[in-house]
Short mmCIF file of C-alpha atoms in Angstrom, two decimals:
data_model
loop_
_atom_site.label_atom_id
_atom_site.label_comp_id
_atom_site.label_asym_id
_atom_site.label_seq_id
_atom_site.Cartn_x
_atom_site.Cartn_y
_atom_site.Cartn_z
CA UNK A 10 -126.71 174.57 -55.85
CA UNK A 11 -125.94 172.04 -58.55
CA UNK A 12 -123.31 173.17 -61.04
CA UNK A 13 -122.91 170.15 -63.31
CA UNK A 14 -124.80 166.91 -63.71
CA UNK A 15 -123.91 163.95 -65.89
CA UNK A 16 -126.82 161.57 -66.48
CA UNK A 17 -126.07 158.17 -68.03
CA UNK A 18 -123.38 159.58 -70.31
CA UNK A 19 -121.70 157.24 -72.80
CA UNK A 20 -119.07 158.16 -75.36
CA UNK A 21 -117.14 156.27 -78.03
CA UNK A 22 -114.57 157.77 -80.40
CA UNK A 23 -115.12 157.30 -84.15
CA UNK A 24 -114.23 153.74 -85.16
CA UNK A 25 -113.51 152.97 -81.52
CA UNK A 26 -114.34 149.49 -80.30
CA UNK A 27 -114.87 150.37 -76.65
CA UNK A 28 -116.73 153.13 -74.90
CA UNK A 29 -114.40 155.64 -73.28
CA UNK A 30 -117.19 156.81 -70.97
CA UNK A 31 -119.69 154.23 -69.81
CA UNK A 32 -122.98 155.14 -68.16
CA UNK A 33 -121.39 158.01 -66.21
CA UNK A 34 -123.69 159.66 -63.67
CA UNK A 35 -122.51 162.26 -61.14
CA UNK A 36 -123.10 165.80 -59.94
CA UNK A 37 -120.81 168.64 -58.92
CA UNK A 38 -122.12 171.31 -56.57
CA UNK A 39 -121.37 175.00 -56.85
CA UNK A 40 -118.16 175.88 -55.01
CA UNK A 41 -116.75 172.34 -54.85
CA UNK A 42 -113.10 171.53 -55.48
CA UNK A 43 -113.13 168.16 -57.23
CA UNK A 44 -110.12 166.11 -58.31
CA UNK A 45 -110.39 163.71 -61.23
CA UNK A 46 -107.59 161.18 -60.93
CA UNK A 47 -106.73 157.88 -62.52
CA UNK A 48 -104.28 156.07 -64.81
CA UNK A 49 -103.09 157.75 -68.00
CA UNK A 50 -105.31 157.02 -70.99
CA UNK A 51 -108.38 156.15 -68.94
CA UNK A 52 -110.60 158.93 -70.31
CA UNK A 53 -110.18 161.76 -67.81
CA UNK A 54 -109.48 164.41 -70.45
CA UNK A 55 -112.31 163.08 -72.61
CA UNK A 56 -114.69 163.52 -69.73
CA UNK A 57 -113.45 167.02 -68.89
CA UNK A 58 -113.80 168.15 -72.50
CA UNK A 59 -117.45 167.17 -72.45
CA UNK A 60 -117.98 169.94 -69.92
CA UNK A 61 -117.42 172.65 -72.53
CA UNK A 62 -119.15 172.22 -75.87
CA UNK A 63 -116.50 173.86 -78.06
CA UNK A 64 -113.93 171.32 -76.79
CA UNK A 65 -116.12 168.23 -76.92
CA UNK A 66 -114.51 165.53 -79.10
CA UNK A 67 -116.30 163.98 -82.06
CA UNK A 68 -117.80 160.57 -81.54
CA UNK A 69 -120.90 158.65 -80.55
CA UNK A 70 -122.54 160.30 -77.53
CA UNK A 71 -125.58 159.43 -75.48
CA UNK A 72 -126.96 160.73 -72.19
CA UNK A 73 -127.39 164.23 -70.88
CA UNK A 74 -125.12 166.89 -69.40
CA UNK A 75 -126.64 169.85 -67.59
CA UNK A 76 -125.10 173.03 -66.24
CA UNK A 77 -127.03 175.11 -63.72
CA UNK A 78 -130.13 173.02 -64.44
CA UNK A 79 -129.96 173.66 -68.20
CA UNK A 80 -128.81 171.28 -70.91
CA UNK A 81 -125.26 172.20 -71.79
CA UNK A 82 -125.93 171.94 -75.52
CA UNK A 83 -128.65 174.60 -75.18
CA UNK A 84 -126.24 177.15 -73.66
CA UNK A 85 -124.67 179.43 -76.25
CA UNK A 86 -120.94 179.39 -76.95
CA UNK A 87 -120.75 183.00 -75.76
CA UNK A 88 -122.33 182.19 -72.41
CA UNK A 89 -120.15 179.10 -71.97
CA UNK A 90 -117.05 181.19 -72.72
CA UNK A 91 -118.04 183.59 -69.95
CA UNK A 92 -119.11 181.02 -67.35
CA UNK A 93 -116.78 178.08 -67.96
CA UNK A 94 -113.02 178.56 -67.91
CA UNK A 95 -110.60 175.93 -69.22
CA UNK A 96 -106.83 175.70 -68.69
CA UNK A 97 -104.89 173.34 -70.94
CA UNK A 98 -101.96 171.12 -70.02
CA UNK A 99 -99.40 172.91 -72.18
CA UNK A 100 -98.89 176.63 -71.44
CA UNK A 101 -97.73 177.22 -75.02
CA UNK A 102 -100.98 175.92 -76.50
CA UNK A 103 -103.15 178.53 -74.81
CA UNK A 104 -101.15 181.71 -75.31
CA UNK A 105 -102.52 183.72 -78.26
CA UNK A 106 -100.96 187.21 -78.04
CA UNK A 107 -97.50 188.73 -77.76
CA UNK A 108 -97.76 190.82 -74.57
CA UNK A 109 -98.86 189.93 -71.06
CA UNK A 110 -101.37 192.78 -70.83
CA UNK A 111 -102.93 191.82 -74.16
CA UNK A 112 -103.22 188.18 -73.10
CA UNK A 113 -105.21 189.31 -70.07
CA UNK A 114 -107.43 191.49 -72.24
CA UNK A 115 -107.91 189.10 -75.16
CA UNK A 116 -110.92 187.19 -73.84
CA UNK A 117 -112.57 190.37 -72.60
CA UNK A 118 -112.18 191.96 -76.02
CA UNK A 119 -113.86 188.97 -77.59
CA UNK A 120 -116.71 189.31 -75.12
CA UNK A 121 -117.27 192.82 -76.50
CA UNK A 122 -116.82 194.62 -73.18
CA UNK A 123 -116.31 198.37 -73.03
CA UNK A 124 -112.73 199.63 -72.98
CA UNK A 125 -113.11 200.95 -69.43
CA UNK A 126 -114.43 197.61 -68.16
CA UNK A 127 -111.58 195.74 -69.85
CA UNK A 128 -109.00 198.06 -68.29
CA UNK A 129 -110.55 197.62 -64.84
CA UNK A 130 -110.69 193.83 -65.03
CA UNK A 131 -107.16 193.54 -66.40
CA UNK A 132 -105.79 195.72 -63.59
CA UNK A 133 -107.73 193.81 -60.91
CA UNK A 134 -106.63 190.44 -62.30
CA UNK A 135 -102.97 191.45 -62.53
CA UNK A 136 -103.09 192.65 -58.93
CA UNK A 137 -104.83 189.51 -57.61
CA UNK A 138 -102.33 187.19 -59.30
CA UNK A 139 -99.34 189.38 -58.43
CA UNK A 140 -98.17 189.76 -62.01
CA UNK A 141 -98.12 193.56 -62.29
CA UNK A 142 -94.35 193.51 -62.85
CA UNK A 143 -94.85 191.39 -65.99
CA UNK A 144 -97.50 193.67 -67.43
CA UNK A 145 -95.49 195.05 -70.37
CA UNK A 146 -93.33 191.97 -70.95
CA UNK A 147 -93.45 189.89 -74.13
CA UNK A 148 -95.00 186.52 -73.38
CA UNK A 149 -92.01 184.80 -74.97
CA UNK A 150 -89.82 186.02 -72.09
CA UNK A 151 -91.87 184.20 -69.44
CA UNK A 152 -90.95 180.83 -67.96
CA UNK A 153 -93.28 177.86 -68.31
CA UNK A 154 -94.67 178.39 -64.82
CA UNK A 155 -95.25 182.08 -65.49
CA UNK A 156 -97.03 181.32 -68.75
CA UNK A 157 -99.34 178.86 -67.03
CA UNK A 158 -100.12 181.40 -64.31
CA UNK A 159 -100.82 183.95 -67.06
CA UNK A 160 -103.16 181.48 -68.77
CA UNK A 161 -105.03 181.00 -65.50
CA UNK A 162 -105.19 184.75 -64.92
CA UNK A 163 -106.47 185.39 -68.46
CA UNK A 164 -109.24 182.84 -67.94
CA UNK A 165 -110.17 184.32 -64.55
CA UNK A 166 -110.33 187.84 -65.99
CA UNK A 167 -113.51 186.68 -67.73
CA UNK A 168 -114.96 185.91 -64.27
CA UNK A 169 -116.13 182.32 -64.88
CA UNK A 170 -118.15 180.46 -62.28
CA UNK A 171 -116.51 177.13 -63.13
CA UNK A 172 -112.85 176.34 -63.77
CA UNK A 173 -111.73 173.19 -65.61
CA UNK A 174 -108.04 172.28 -65.59
CA UNK A 175 -106.44 169.42 -67.52
CA UNK A 176 -103.15 168.52 -65.79
CA UNK A 177 -102.13 172.18 -65.44
CA UNK A 178 -98.84 171.34 -63.70
CA UNK A 179 -97.71 168.57 -66.05
CA UNK A 180 -94.95 170.65 -67.65
CA UNK A 181 -93.95 172.65 -64.57
CA UNK A 182 -91.11 172.14 -62.13
CA UNK A 183 -92.07 171.21 -58.53
CA UNK A 184 -91.88 174.77 -57.18
CA UNK A 185 -93.93 176.29 -60.00
CA UNK A 186 -96.42 173.43 -59.73
CA UNK A 187 -96.89 173.94 -55.98
CA UNK A 188 -97.42 177.68 -56.50
CA UNK A 189 -100.03 177.09 -59.22
CA UNK A 190 -101.90 174.53 -57.11
CA UNK A 191 -101.95 176.98 -54.18
CA UNK A 192 -103.34 179.69 -56.47
CA UNK A 193 -106.11 177.42 -57.76
CA UNK A 194 -107.07 176.53 -54.20
CA UNK A 195 -107.11 180.22 -53.24
CA UNK A 196 -109.50 180.96 -56.13
CA UNK A 197 -111.82 178.24 -54.91
CA UNK A 198 -111.66 179.49 -51.31
CA UNK A 199 -111.81 183.24 -51.96
CA UNK A 200 -114.34 183.35 -54.80
CA UNK A 201 -116.43 180.23 -54.29
CA UNK A 202 -115.25 179.07 -57.71
CA UNK A 203 -116.21 175.54 -58.72
CA UNK A 204 -113.06 173.65 -59.70
CA UNK A 205 -112.65 170.35 -61.57
CA UNK A 206 -109.02 169.43 -62.04
CA UNK A 207 -107.20 166.48 -63.60
CA UNK A 208 -103.86 166.03 -61.88
CA UNK A 209 -101.20 163.44 -61.13
CA UNK A 210 -99.56 165.35 -58.24
CA UNK A 211 -102.01 163.85 -55.78
CA UNK A 212 -99.75 164.24 -52.74
CA UNK A 213 -100.18 168.02 -53.01
CA UNK A 214 -103.71 168.17 -54.34
CA UNK A 215 -105.70 165.61 -52.35
CA UNK A 216 -105.51 167.51 -49.03
CA UNK A 217 -106.99 170.59 -50.74
CA UNK A 218 -109.95 169.05 -52.54
CA UNK A 219 -113.46 168.46 -51.26
CA UNK A 220 -113.46 165.02 -52.85
CA UNK A 221 -111.79 162.97 -55.54
CA UNK A 222 -114.26 161.59 -58.07
CA UNK A 223 -113.79 158.02 -56.93
CA UNK A 224 -117.52 157.34 -57.26
CA UNK A 225 -117.36 158.67 -60.82
CA UNK A 226 -114.26 156.64 -61.56
CA UNK A 227 -116.07 153.44 -60.72
CA UNK A 228 -118.11 154.00 -63.89
CA UNK A 229 -115.97 156.27 -66.05
CA UNK A 230 -112.64 154.59 -65.41
CA UNK A 231 -112.89 151.16 -63.84
CA UNK A 232 -115.70 150.26 -66.22
CA UNK A 233 -113.61 151.03 -69.29
CA UNK A 234 -109.94 150.76 -68.36
CA UNK A 235 -108.61 147.15 -68.66
CA UNK A 236 -108.13 146.53 -64.96
CA UNK A 237 -109.35 143.55 -63.02
CA UNK A 238 -111.71 144.78 -60.34
CA UNK A 239 -109.58 143.28 -57.59
CA UNK A 240 -106.54 145.18 -58.87
CA UNK A 241 -108.55 148.39 -59.11
CA UNK A 242 -109.66 147.80 -55.52
CA UNK A 243 -106.01 147.61 -54.45
CA UNK A 244 -105.22 150.83 -56.31
CA UNK A 245 -107.95 152.66 -54.46
CA UNK A 246 -107.14 151.27 -51.03
CA UNK A 247 -103.49 152.21 -51.28
CA UNK A 248 -104.35 155.71 -52.47
CA UNK A 249 -106.68 156.17 -49.50
CA UNK A 250 -104.05 154.99 -47.02
CA UNK A 251 -101.30 157.17 -48.43
CA UNK A 252 -103.55 160.24 -48.60
CA UNK A 253 -104.22 159.78 -44.89
CA UNK A 254 -107.80 160.91 -45.31
CA UNK A 255 -111.13 159.50 -44.28
CA UNK A 256 -113.26 158.02 -47.04
CA UNK A 257 -116.42 159.72 -48.20
CA UNK A 258 -118.49 157.26 -50.19
CA UNK A 259 -119.56 153.65 -50.44
CA UNK A 260 -118.93 152.05 -53.82
CA UNK A 261 -121.76 150.33 -55.71
CA UNK A 262 -120.05 146.98 -56.36
CA UNK A 263 -118.86 144.09 -54.20
CA UNK A 264 -115.30 144.59 -55.42
CA UNK A 265 -115.53 148.04 -53.87
CA UNK A 266 -117.34 147.16 -50.64
CA UNK A 267 -114.96 149.26 -48.56
CA UNK A 268 -115.10 153.02 -48.60
CA UNK A 269 -112.36 154.36 -50.86
CA UNK A 270 -110.99 157.83 -51.23
CA UNK A 271 -109.03 157.89 -54.47
CA UNK A 272 -107.97 155.88 -57.47
CA UNK A 273 -104.49 156.82 -58.57
CA UNK A 274 -102.33 156.67 -61.62
CA UNK A 275 -99.99 153.97 -62.84
CA UNK A 276 -97.38 154.76 -60.18
CA UNK A 277 -99.06 151.90 -58.31
CA UNK A 278 -98.65 149.15 -60.89
CA UNK A 279 -98.82 146.36 -58.34
CA UNK A 280 -100.11 147.79 -55.06
CA UNK A 281 -100.56 145.60 -52.07
CA UNK A 282 -104.06 145.80 -50.69
#
């Protein structure tokens, strides 16, 4: 079942000279774990924010985005809040209450659920994420990794069908980052949750995902980021080799005649093809 579809999407920021998204067309199926990777500043976050209307940036937009076969713009904010979860890069920017238990309940309260249903979901979520011992703690006493796990748990308490994550491990230490990535993968595996994640820790994430959006990046990233196509080709080839995975698609341009698995961030400034 199709979860998301982008159809010829273009986007330019106000007073921007270049399109950030250029003729982007792709689909994401229900239950997929998809990794959106690429150099910093290439438009990954812009693309992800177009998947939830309340976060969509202002600018010149054309094309169509559908969710579950319906135009995203026709789906109410309430329904999107219930079905589409979003975890920000900074744990501090998503926390809105003072206590752990209230953070878990906050979204449910805004959904207008009955007190008994809220209590049940909060208890189930705390148990699933193993955070029962934090239940009465002030949020300010949590570490960065704990806050990010709490943010993820609070989103999942609303039982979304799709989870969007914008570099969720960017401010975490390696151990906390590995734990969070494992939790996200478990949600995808246990619940059939559709996951789209922007991440730079590709060595940990690539083996877990169904596919990186390399076919998308041909249009959304290579078409807009100032890279020569030959250099972009070298980026992708090196990423595929180092991931040690078979490739899954054939690119639509001669510069991408080989099957490529991933296009990685500026760590590979001058890769050898």
